[in-house]
Amino acid sequence: MTVRGGDILQLMLYGREFDPIAESNVTYRLAGRSNESTPTGNGGMHTVQRQKLGGFDSLPISVDSSRQDVEFLQEKADAGEPGACSMTLINGDVYAGNLTIQGEIDPNTGDGQVEITALGAKFEQI
Amino acid sequence: MADKICRQAAEEEVQRIIDFWEVDPEGDGWEASKKRLIFAIQKGRVNLDEEKKCITLKLASPIEQENGKVIEELHFHEPKGDDLEVMDKHKENELMAKTLHLASKMTRLPLGTIKRMASRDVSTMGAIASLFF
């Protein structure tokens, strides 16, 4: 496969499709474990492993106020329950999982965008 | 594969689907879609689930996902206004792109998953989608 990066072709949050901003560079991660390693005094390694959630950080989406995009997302955040979210990347790969919206949902009037962070116990390529 | 349903029963099922959704498909495109739907119903692959308010398509070629799961059926729900808006996002001659995108909305599955359908199932899916546009 030659295409390794690019735009998000389709973004679905809680079953609704949103418009991802073109040319955005979004960080996403699989659920699993992360390691923190430090050296021991005698030259070995001391590793602490922790569970990590999967999902994506600060994904910018175009706000359509006529559809009440922000209100919809805030309602889902208020409920605090995970919902089906998926990202289809430009090369056709799909990452999906049940995610919960994190932090603040603060849209900007100037550029008409809002950044969404969502995490869940599972976020994987499907 | 032998037919599971006779042609007459399949035609009646198509009419039942039309009556349930209160749609009025027409035109040359619809005749081809109707033929495809009748064929799929005869094979036992398409049926109307009135309780769940959806059309179920049993895939001729199940979709194998990267995580090992297999999708064997798709459930098409009636599209809403903003689902149909996706038609405006594509150029007029991008009929397949429109159909795939609308199918993604109707099945609530990611576009990348819908794009993995085999051509037989894409044809049937297109016939189902054509009921609504």
PDB file of C-alpha atoms in Angstrom:
ATOM      1  CA  MET A   1       0.000   0.000   0.000  1.00  0.00           C
ATOM      2  CA  THR A   2       1.527   3.287  -1.099  1.00  0.00           C
ATOM      3  CA  VAL A   3      -0.674   5.805   0.705  1.00  0.00           C
ATOM      4  CA  ARG A   4       0.477   6.157   4.304  1.00  0.00           C
ATOM      5  CA  GLY A   5      -1.207   9.341   5.446  1.00  0.00           C
ATOM      6  CA  GLY A   6      -3.655  12.054   4.528  1.00  0.00           C
ATOM      7  CA  ASP A   7      -7.156  13.234   5.211  1.00  0.00           C
ATOM      8  CA  ILE A   8      -9.809  11.450   7.217  1.00  0.00           C
ATOM      9  CA  LEU A   9     -12.341  10.305   4.653  1.00  0.00           C
ATOM     10  CA  GLN A  10     -15.220   9.787   7.063  1.00  0.00           C
ATOM     11  CA  LEU A  11     -15.739  10.402  10.763  1.00  0.00           C
ATOM     12  CA  MET A  12     -18.683   8.968  12.665  1.00  0.00           C
ATOM     13  CA  LEU A  13     -19.312   9.839  16.300  1.00  0.00           C
ATOM     14  CA  TYR A  14     -22.164   8.163  18.142  1.00  0.00           C
ATOM     15  CA  GLY A  15     -23.589   7.044  14.807  1.00  0.00           C
ATOM     16  CA  ARG A  16     -23.655  10.541  13.300  1.00  0.00           C
ATOM     17  CA  GLU A  17     -21.303  11.611  10.535  1.00  0.00           C
ATOM     18  CA  PHE A  18     -19.255  14.750  11.084  1.00  0.00           C
ATOM     19  CA  ASP A  19     -17.078  16.750   8.709  1.00  0.00           C
ATOM     20  CA  PRO A  20     -13.382  16.360   9.567  1.00  0.00           C
ATOM     21  CA  ILE A  21     -11.193  19.316   8.634  1.00  0.00           C
ATOM     22  CA  ALA A  22      -8.947  18.661   5.646  1.00  0.00           C
ATOM     23  CA  GLU A  23      -5.185  18.472   6.123  1.00  0.00           C
ATOM     24  CA  SER A  24      -5.555  17.887   9.851  1.00  0.00           C
ATOM     25  CA  ASN A  25      -2.882  15.805  11.529  1.00  0.00           C
ATOM     26  CA  VAL A  26      -4.718  13.859  14.195  1.00  0.00           C
ATOM     27  CA  THR A  27      -3.070  11.715  16.853  1.00  0.00           C
ATOM     28  CA  TYR A  28      -4.831   8.431  17.496  1.00  0.00           C
ATOM     29  CA  ARG A  29      -3.878   5.399  19.541  1.00  0.00           C
ATOM     30  CA  LEU A  30      -4.893   1.817  20.038  1.00  0.00           C
ATOM     31  CA  ALA A  31      -5.976   0.646  23.473  1.00  0.00           C
ATOM     32  CA  GLY A  32      -3.435  -1.544  25.182  1.00  0.00           C
ATOM     33  CA  ARG A  33      -0.535  -0.984  27.484  1.00  0.00           C
ATOM     34  CA  SER A  34       2.198   1.575  27.742  1.00  0.00           C
ATOM     35  CA  ASN A  35       5.592   1.155  29.355  1.00  0.00           C
ATOM     36  CA  GLU A  36       7.783   3.429  31.379  1.00  0.00           C
ATOM     37  CA  SER A  37      11.282   2.121  31.837  1.00  0.00           C
ATOM     38  CA  THR A  38      14.085   3.412  33.984  1.00  0.00           C
ATOM     39  CA  PRO A  39      17.533   2.000  34.611  1.00  0.00           C
ATOM     40  CA  THR A  40      18.365   0.155  37.797  1.00  0.00           C
ATOM     41  CA  GLY A  41      21.531   0.930  39.661  1.00  0.00           C
ATOM     42  CA  ASN A  42      23.194  -2.216  38.485  1.00  0.00           C
ATOM     43  CA  GLY A  43      22.575  -1.565  34.806  1.00  0.00           C
ATOM     44  CA  GLY A  44      19.313  -3.376  34.371  1.00  0.00           C
ATOM     45  CA  MET A  45      15.904  -2.036  33.532  1.00  0.00           C
ATOM     46  CA  HIS A  46      12.890  -1.363  35.749  1.00  0.00           C
ATOM     47  CA  THR A  47       9.660  -1.249  33.746  1.00  0.00           C
ATOM     48  CA  VAL A  48       6.242  -0.176  34.912  1.00  0.00           C
ATOM     49  CA  GLN A  49       3.430  -1.126  32.566  1.00  0.00           C
ATOM     50  CA  ARG A  50       0.035   0.512  32.623  1.00  0.00           C
ATOM     51  CA  GLN A  51      -3.225   0.106  30.762  1.00  0.00           C
ATOM     52  CA  LYS A  52      -3.953   2.818  28.236  1.00  0.00           C
ATOM     53  CA  LEU A  53      -7.183   3.780  26.547  1.00  0.00           C
ATOM     54  CA  GLY A  54      -7.515   4.017  22.792  1.00  0.00           C
ATOM     55  CA  GLY A  55      -9.039   6.824  20.748  1.00  0.00           C
ATOM     56  CA  PHE A  56      -7.984  10.152  19.263  1.00  0.00           C
ATOM     57  CA  ASP A  57      -6.864  13.579  20.462  1.00  0.00           C
ATOM     58  CA  SER A  58      -8.022  17.021  19.353  1.00  0.00           C
ATOM     59  CA  LEU A  59      -9.622  15.950  16.110  1.00  0.00           C
ATOM     60  CA  PRO A  60     -10.863  19.143  14.417  1.00  0.00           C
ATOM     61  CA  ILE A  61     -14.326  18.987  12.900  1.00  0.00           C
ATOM     62  CA  SER A  62     -16.355  21.537  10.983  1.00  0.00           C
ATOM     63  CA  VAL A  63     -19.291  22.747  13.068  1.00  0.00           C
ATOM     64  CA  ASP A  64     -22.690  22.756  11.380  1.00  0.00           C
ATOM     65  CA  SER A  65     -24.858  24.707  13.775  1.00  0.00           C
ATOM     66  CA  SER A  66     -27.978  24.045  11.681  1.00  0.00           C
ATOM     67  CA  ARG A  67     -27.630  20.385  12.648  1.00  0.00           C
ATOM     68  CA  GLN A  68     -26.790  21.316  16.235  1.00  0.00           C
ATOM     69  CA  ASP A  69     -23.487  19.453  16.005  1.00  0.00           C
ATOM     70  CA  VAL A  70     -22.121  20.934  19.220  1.00  0.00           C
ATOM     71  CA  GLU A  71     -25.346  20.352  21.129  1.00  0.00           C
ATOM     72  CA  PHE A  72     -25.381  16.736  19.977  1.00  0.00           C
ATOM     73  CA  LEU A  73     -21.817  16.145  21.151  1.00  0.00           C
ATOM     74  CA  GLN A  74     -22.380  17.934  24.454  1.00  0.00           C
ATOM     75  CA  GLU A  75     -25.429  15.779  25.077  1.00  0.00           C
ATOM     76  CA  LYS A  76     -23.328  12.674  24.539  1.00  0.00           C
ATOM     77  CA  ALA A  77     -20.605  14.015  26.801  1.00  0.00           C
ATOM     78  CA  ASP A  78     -23.214  14.817  29.470  1.00  0.00           C
ATOM     79  CA  ALA A  79     -24.482  11.240  29.328  1.00  0.00           C
ATOM     80  CA  GLY A  80     -20.952   9.999  29.931  1.00  0.00           C
ATOM     81  CA  GLU A  81     -21.584   6.759  28.105  1.00  0.00           C
ATOM     82  CA  PRO A  82     -19.335   5.408  25.360  1.00  0.00           C
ATOM     83  CA  GLY A  83     -20.761   5.337  21.839  1.00  0.00           C
ATOM     84  CA  ALA A  84     -19.796   3.885  18.482  1.00  0.00           C
ATOM     85  CA  CYS A  85     -17.117   6.045  16.824  1.00  0.00           C
ATOM     86  CA  SER A  86     -15.167   5.311  13.665  1.00  0.00           C
ATOM     87  CA  MET A  87     -12.596   6.939  11.397  1.00  0.00           C
ATOM     88  CA  THR A  88     -12.117   5.894   7.793  1.00  0.00           C
ATOM     89  CA  LEU A  89      -8.690   7.033   6.664  1.00  0.00           C
ATOM     90  CA  ILE A  90      -7.911   8.063   3.105  1.00  0.00           C
ATOM     91  CA  ASN A  91      -6.317   4.695   2.332  1.00  0.00           C
ATOM     92  CA  GLY A  92      -9.518   2.890   3.353  1.00  0.00           C
ATOM     93  CA  ASP A  93      -8.331   1.705   6.762  1.00  0.00           C
ATOM     94  CA  VAL A  94     -11.017   1.944   9.435  1.00  0.00           C
ATOM     95  CA  TYR A  95     -10.393   2.447  13.137  1.00  0.00           C
ATOM     96  CA  ALA A  96     -13.377   2.094  15.430  1.00  0.00           C
ATOM     97  CA  GLY A  97     -14.449   1.595  19.000  1.00  0.00           C
ATOM     98  CA  ASN A  98     -16.883   2.676  21.674  1.00  0.00           C
ATOM     99  CA  LEU A  99     -15.499   5.994  22.890  1.00  0.00           C
ATOM    100  CA  THR A 100     -16.429   8.665  25.419  1.00  0.00           C
ATOM    101  CA  ILE A 101     -15.857  12.332  24.669  1.00  0.00           C
ATOM    102  CA  GLN A 102     -13.212  13.866  26.924  1.00  0.00           C
ATOM    103  CA  GLY A 103     -12.679  17.372  28.236  1.00  0.00           C
ATOM    104  CA  GLU A 104     -14.312  20.494  26.912  1.00  0.00           C
ATOM    105  CA  ILE A 105     -16.245  20.922  23.693  1.00  0.00           C
ATOM    106  CA  ASP A 106     -15.364  24.515  22.774  1.00  0.00           C
ATOM    107  CA  PRO A 107     -16.206  25.587  19.217  1.00  0.00           C
ATOM    108  CA  ASN A 108     -14.527  28.633  17.679  1.00  0.00           C
ATOM    109  CA  THR A 109     -16.532  31.280  15.854  1.00  0.00           C
ATOM    110  CA  GLY A 110     -13.641  32.421  13.672  1.00  0.00           C
ATOM    111  CA  ASP A 111     -12.865  29.187  11.913  1.00  0.00           C
ATOM    112  CA  GLY A 112     -16.115  27.312  12.649  1.00  0.00           C
ATOM    113  CA  GLN A 113     -14.279  24.352  14.123  1.00  0.00           C
ATOM    114  CA  VAL A 114     -14.302  22.375  17.323  1.00  0.00           C
ATOM    115  CA  GLU A 115     -11.656  19.920  18.494  1.00  0.00           C
ATOM    116  CA  ILE A 116     -12.832  16.622  19.911  1.00  0.00           C
ATOM    117  CA  THR A 117     -10.925  14.140  22.041  1.00  0.00           C
ATOM    118  CA  ALA A 118     -12.518  10.755  22.619  1.00  0.00           C
ATOM    119  CA  LEU A 119     -11.190   7.684  24.413  1.00  0.00           C
ATOM    120  CA  GLY A 120     -12.363   4.161  25.073  1.00  0.00           C
ATOM    121  CA  ALA A 121     -11.335   0.763  26.329  1.00  0.00           C
ATOM    122  CA  LYS A 122     -11.042  -0.462  22.759  1.00  0.00           C
ATOM    123  CA  PHE A 123     -10.071   1.376  19.570  1.00  0.00           C
ATOM    124  CA  GLU A 124      -8.836  -0.868  16.841  1.00  0.00           C
ATOM    125  CA  GLN A 125      -8.575  -1.347  13.138  1.00  0.00           C
ATOM    126  CA  ILE A 126     -11.665  -3.167  11.905  1.00  0.00           C
TER     127      ILE A 126
ATOM    128  CA  MET B   1     -27.787 -21.628  -5.615  1.00  0.00           C
ATOM    129  CA  ALA B   2     -31.440 -22.663  -5.914  1.00  0.00           C
ATOM    130  CA  ASP B   3     -34.140 -20.071  -5.360  1.00  0.00           C
ATOM    131  CA  LYS B   4     -35.600 -20.064  -1.874  1.00  0.00           C
ATOM    132  CA  ILE B   5     -38.598 -17.961  -2.822  1.00  0.00           C
ATOM    133  CA  CYS B   6     -40.622 -18.037  -6.020  1.00  0.00           C
ATOM    134  CA  ARG B   7     -40.657 -15.006  -8.290  1.00  0.00           C
ATOM    135  CA  GLN B   8     -44.234 -14.040  -7.519  1.00  0.00           C
ATOM    136  CA  ALA B   9     -43.606 -14.057  -3.778  1.00  0.00           C
ATOM    137  CA  ALA B  10     -40.455 -12.020  -4.358  1.00  0.00           C
ATOM    138  CA  GLU B  11     -42.379  -9.418  -6.366  1.00  0.00           C
ATOM    139  CA  GLU B  12     -44.940  -9.236  -3.578  1.00  0.00           C
ATOM    140  CA  GLU B  13     -42.150  -8.715  -1.075  1.00  0.00           C
ATOM    141  CA  VAL B  14     -40.800  -5.810  -3.129  1.00  0.00           C
ATOM    142  CA  GLN B  15     -44.273  -4.276  -3.104  1.00  0.00           C
ATOM    143  CA  ARG B  16     -44.502  -4.839   0.637  1.00  0.00           C
ATOM    144  CA  ILE B  17     -41.204  -2.990   1.068  1.00  0.00           C
ATOM    145  CA  ILE B  18     -42.452  -0.115  -1.098  1.00  0.00           C
ATOM    146  CA  ASP B  19     -45.717   0.079   0.836  1.00  0.00           C
ATOM    147  CA  PHE B  20     -43.970  -0.061   4.211  1.00  0.00           C
ATOM    148  CA  TRP B  21     -41.593   2.767   3.407  1.00  0.00           C
ATOM    149  CA  GLU B  22     -44.274   4.691   1.482  1.00  0.00           C
ATOM    150  CA  VAL B  23     -41.862   5.343  -1.368  1.00  0.00           C
ATOM    151  CA  ASP B  24     -42.634   5.716  -5.046  1.00  0.00           C
ATOM    152  CA  PRO B  25     -39.552   4.667  -7.018  1.00  0.00           C
ATOM    153  CA  GLU B  26     -39.758   5.108 -10.781  1.00  0.00           C
ATOM    154  CA  GLY B  27     -37.739   5.453 -13.962  1.00  0.00           C
ATOM    155  CA  ASP B  28     -35.425   3.196 -15.967  1.00  0.00           C
ATOM    156  CA  GLY B  29     -32.977   3.018 -13.085  1.00  0.00           C
ATOM    157  CA  TRP B  30     -35.684   1.688 -10.810  1.00  0.00           C
ATOM    158  CA  GLU B  31     -36.628  -1.128 -13.190  1.00  0.00           C
ATOM    159  CA  ALA B  32     -33.076  -2.450 -13.085  1.00  0.00           C
ATOM    160  CA  SER B  33     -32.967  -2.042  -9.305  1.00  0.00           C
ATOM    161  CA  LYS B  34     -36.305  -3.794  -8.906  1.00  0.00           C
ATOM    162  CA  LYS B  35     -35.016  -6.715 -10.949  1.00  0.00           C
ATOM    163  CA  ARG B  36     -31.956  -6.902  -8.715  1.00  0.00           C
ATOM    164  CA  LEU B  37     -34.068  -6.778  -5.571  1.00  0.00           C
ATOM    165  CA  ILE B  38     -36.393  -9.519  -6.808  1.00  0.00           C
ATOM    166  CA  PHE B  39     -33.379 -11.674  -7.624  1.00  0.00           C
ATOM    167  CA  ALA B  40     -31.853 -11.153  -4.167  1.00  0.00           C
ATOM    168  CA  ILE B  41     -35.179 -11.862  -2.437  1.00  0.00           C
ATOM    169  CA  GLN B  42     -35.564 -15.072  -4.437  1.00  0.00           C
ATOM    170  CA  LYS B  43     -32.132 -16.136  -3.163  1.00  0.00           C
ATOM    171  CA  GLY B  44     -33.313 -15.461   0.376  1.00  0.00           C
ATOM    172  CA  ARG B  45     -30.862 -12.592   0.888  1.00  0.00           C
ATOM    173  CA  VAL B  46     -33.152  -9.599   1.323  1.00  0.00           C
ATOM    174  CA  ASN B  47     -36.096  -9.213   3.648  1.00  0.00           C
ATOM    175  CA  LEU B  48     -38.031  -6.442   5.359  1.00  0.00           C
ATOM    176  CA  ASP B  49     -37.880  -6.432   9.147  1.00  0.00           C
ATOM    177  CA  GLU B  50     -40.951  -4.420  10.082  1.00  0.00           C
ATOM    178  CA  GLU B  51     -40.266  -4.636  13.786  1.00  0.00           C
ATOM    179  CA  LYS B  52     -36.773  -3.178  13.498  1.00  0.00           C
ATOM    180  CA  LYS B  53     -37.863  -0.934  10.623  1.00  0.00           C
ATOM    181  CA  CYS B  54     -35.010  -1.972   8.398  1.00  0.00           C
ATOM    182  CA  ILE B  55     -34.212  -4.012   5.318  1.00  0.00           C
ATOM    183  CA  THR B  56     -31.823  -6.858   6.045  1.00  0.00           C
ATOM    184  CA  LEU B  57     -29.328  -7.909   3.404  1.00  0.00           C
ATOM    185  CA  LYS B  58     -27.612 -11.221   4.005  1.00  0.00           C
ATOM    186  CA  LEU B  59     -24.283 -10.821   2.257  1.00  0.00           C
ATOM    187  CA  ALA B  60     -23.404 -13.189  -0.527  1.00  0.00           C
ATOM    188  CA  SER B  61     -19.784 -12.595   0.422  1.00  0.00           C
ATOM    189  CA  PRO B  62     -19.372 -11.763   4.154  1.00  0.00           C
ATOM    190  CA  ILE B  63     -16.993  -8.937   5.020  1.00  0.00           C
ATOM    191  CA  GLU B  64     -13.947 -10.008   7.003  1.00  0.00           C
ATOM    192  CA  GLN B  65     -12.700  -7.266   9.248  1.00  0.00           C
ATOM    193  CA  GLU B  66      -9.109  -6.684  10.325  1.00  0.00           C
ATOM    194  CA  ASN B  67     -10.001  -7.522  13.920  1.00  0.00           C
ATOM    195  CA  GLY B  68     -11.158 -10.999  12.906  1.00  0.00           C
ATOM    196  CA  LYS B  69     -14.866 -10.294  13.077  1.00  0.00           C
ATOM    197  CA  VAL B  70     -17.043 -11.175  10.121  1.00  0.00           C
ATOM    198  CA  ILE B  71     -20.050  -9.157   9.008  1.00  0.00           C
ATOM    199  CA  GLU B  72     -22.651 -11.449   7.479  1.00  0.00           C
ATOM    200  CA  GLU B  73     -25.666  -9.147   7.358  1.00  0.00           C
ATOM    201  CA  LEU B  74     -26.306  -5.477   6.817  1.00  0.00           C
ATOM    202  CA  HIS B  75     -29.347  -3.669   8.180  1.00  0.00           C
ATOM    203  CA  PHE B  76     -30.542  -0.721   6.119  1.00  0.00           C
ATOM    204  CA  HIS B  77     -32.547   1.872   8.035  1.00  0.00           C
ATOM    205  CA  GLU B  78     -34.600   4.597   6.401  1.00  0.00           C
ATOM    206  CA  PRO B  79     -32.260   7.513   5.668  1.00  0.00           C
ATOM    207  CA  LYS B  80     -32.871  10.828   7.362  1.00  0.00           C
ATOM    208  CA  GLY B  81     -32.565  14.262   5.753  1.00  0.00           C
ATOM    209  CA  ASP B  82     -28.968  14.760   6.712  1.00  0.00           C
ATOM    210  CA  ASP B  83     -28.141  11.253   5.521  1.00  0.00           C
ATOM    211  CA  LEU B  84     -29.482  12.166   2.089  1.00  0.00           C
ATOM    212  CA  GLU B  85     -27.406  15.363   2.164  1.00  0.00           C
ATOM    213  CA  VAL B  86     -24.332  13.274   1.437  1.00  0.00           C
ATOM    214  CA  MET B  87     -25.592  13.108  -2.132  1.00  0.00           C
ATOM    215  CA  ASP B  88     -24.737  16.817  -2.431  1.00  0.00           C
ATOM    216  CA  LYS B  89     -21.170  16.198  -1.339  1.00  0.00           C
ATOM    217  CA  HIS B  90     -20.330  14.244  -4.453  1.00  0.00           C
ATOM    218  CA  LYS B  91     -20.215  15.246  -8.107  1.00  0.00           C
ATOM    219  CA  GLU B  92     -23.171  14.306 -10.275  1.00  0.00           C
ATOM    220  CA  ASN B  93     -21.297  11.565 -12.100  1.00  0.00           C
ATOM    221  CA  GLU B  94     -19.981   9.969  -8.884  1.00  0.00           C
ATOM    222  CA  LEU B  95     -22.944   7.637  -8.588  1.00  0.00           C
ATOM    223  CA  MET B  96     -21.037   4.792  -6.945  1.00  0.00           C
ATOM    224  CA  ALA B  97     -19.469   7.128  -4.381  1.00  0.00           C
ATOM    225  CA  LYS B  98     -22.936   8.489  -3.537  1.00  0.00           C
ATOM    226  CA  THR B  99     -24.373   4.992  -3.228  1.00  0.00           C
ATOM    227  CA  LEU B 100     -21.561   3.746  -0.993  1.00  0.00           C
ATOM    228  CA  HIS B 101     -21.730   6.831   1.190  1.00  0.00           C
ATOM    229  CA  LEU B 102     -25.504   6.615   1.534  1.00  0.00           C
ATOM    230  CA  ALA B 103     -25.210   2.911   2.356  1.00  0.00           C
ATOM    231  CA  SER B 104     -22.737   3.820   5.096  1.00  0.00           C
ATOM    232  CA  LYS B 105     -25.306   6.203   6.572  1.00  0.00           C
ATOM    233  CA  MET B 106     -28.192   3.763   6.244  1.00  0.00           C
ATOM    234  CA  THR B 107     -26.299   0.847   7.799  1.00  0.00           C
ATOM    235  CA  ARG B 108     -24.456   3.059  10.311  1.00  0.00           C
ATOM    236  CA  LEU B 109     -21.236   1.304   9.350  1.00  0.00           C
ATOM    237  CA  PRO B 110     -17.992   3.075   8.417  1.00  0.00           C
ATOM    238  CA  LEU B 111     -17.459   3.859   4.755  1.00  0.00           C
ATOM    239  CA  GLY B 112     -14.250   1.832   4.775  1.00  0.00           C
ATOM    240  CA  THR B 113     -16.214  -1.248   5.797  1.00  0.00           C
ATOM    241  CA  ILE B 114     -18.927  -0.717   3.172  1.00  0.00           C
ATOM    242  CA  LYS B 115     -16.259  -0.387   0.500  1.00  0.00           C
ATOM    243  CA  ARG B 116     -15.145  -3.953   1.186  1.00  0.00           C
ATOM    244  CA  MET B 117     -18.398  -5.416  -0.057  1.00  0.00           C
ATOM    245  CA  ALA B 118     -18.250  -7.810  -2.978  1.00  0.00           C
ATOM    246  CA  SER B 119     -19.738  -6.593  -6.245  1.00  0.00           C
ATOM    247  CA  ARG B 120     -22.826  -8.828  -5.978  1.00  0.00           C
ATOM    248  CA  ASP B 121     -23.655  -7.262  -2.657  1.00  0.00           C
ATOM    249  CA  VAL B 122     -22.856  -3.755  -3.922  1.00  0.00           C
ATOM    250  CA  SER B 123     -25.432  -4.285  -6.688  1.00  0.00           C
ATOM    251  CA  THR B 124     -28.080  -5.404  -4.220  1.00  0.00           C
ATOM    252  CA  MET B 125     -27.186  -2.597  -1.845  1.00  0.00           C
ATOM    253  CA  GLY B 126     -27.553  -0.101  -4.679  1.00  0.00           C
ATOM    254  CA  ALA B 127     -31.010  -1.484  -5.405  1.00  0.00           C
ATOM    255  CA  ILE B 128     -32.024  -1.024  -1.766  1.00  0.00           C
ATOM    256  CA  ALA B 129     -30.622   2.512  -1.655  1.00  0.00           C
ATOM    257  CA  SER B 130     -32.451   3.406  -4.882  1.00  0.00           C
ATOM    258  CA  LEU B 131     -35.766   3.022  -3.050  1.00  0.00           C
ATOM    259  CA  PHE B 132     -35.009   6.286  -1.317  1.00  0.00           C
ATOM    260  CA  PHE B 133     -33.434   8.473  -4.006  1.00  0.00           C
TER     261      PHE B 133
END
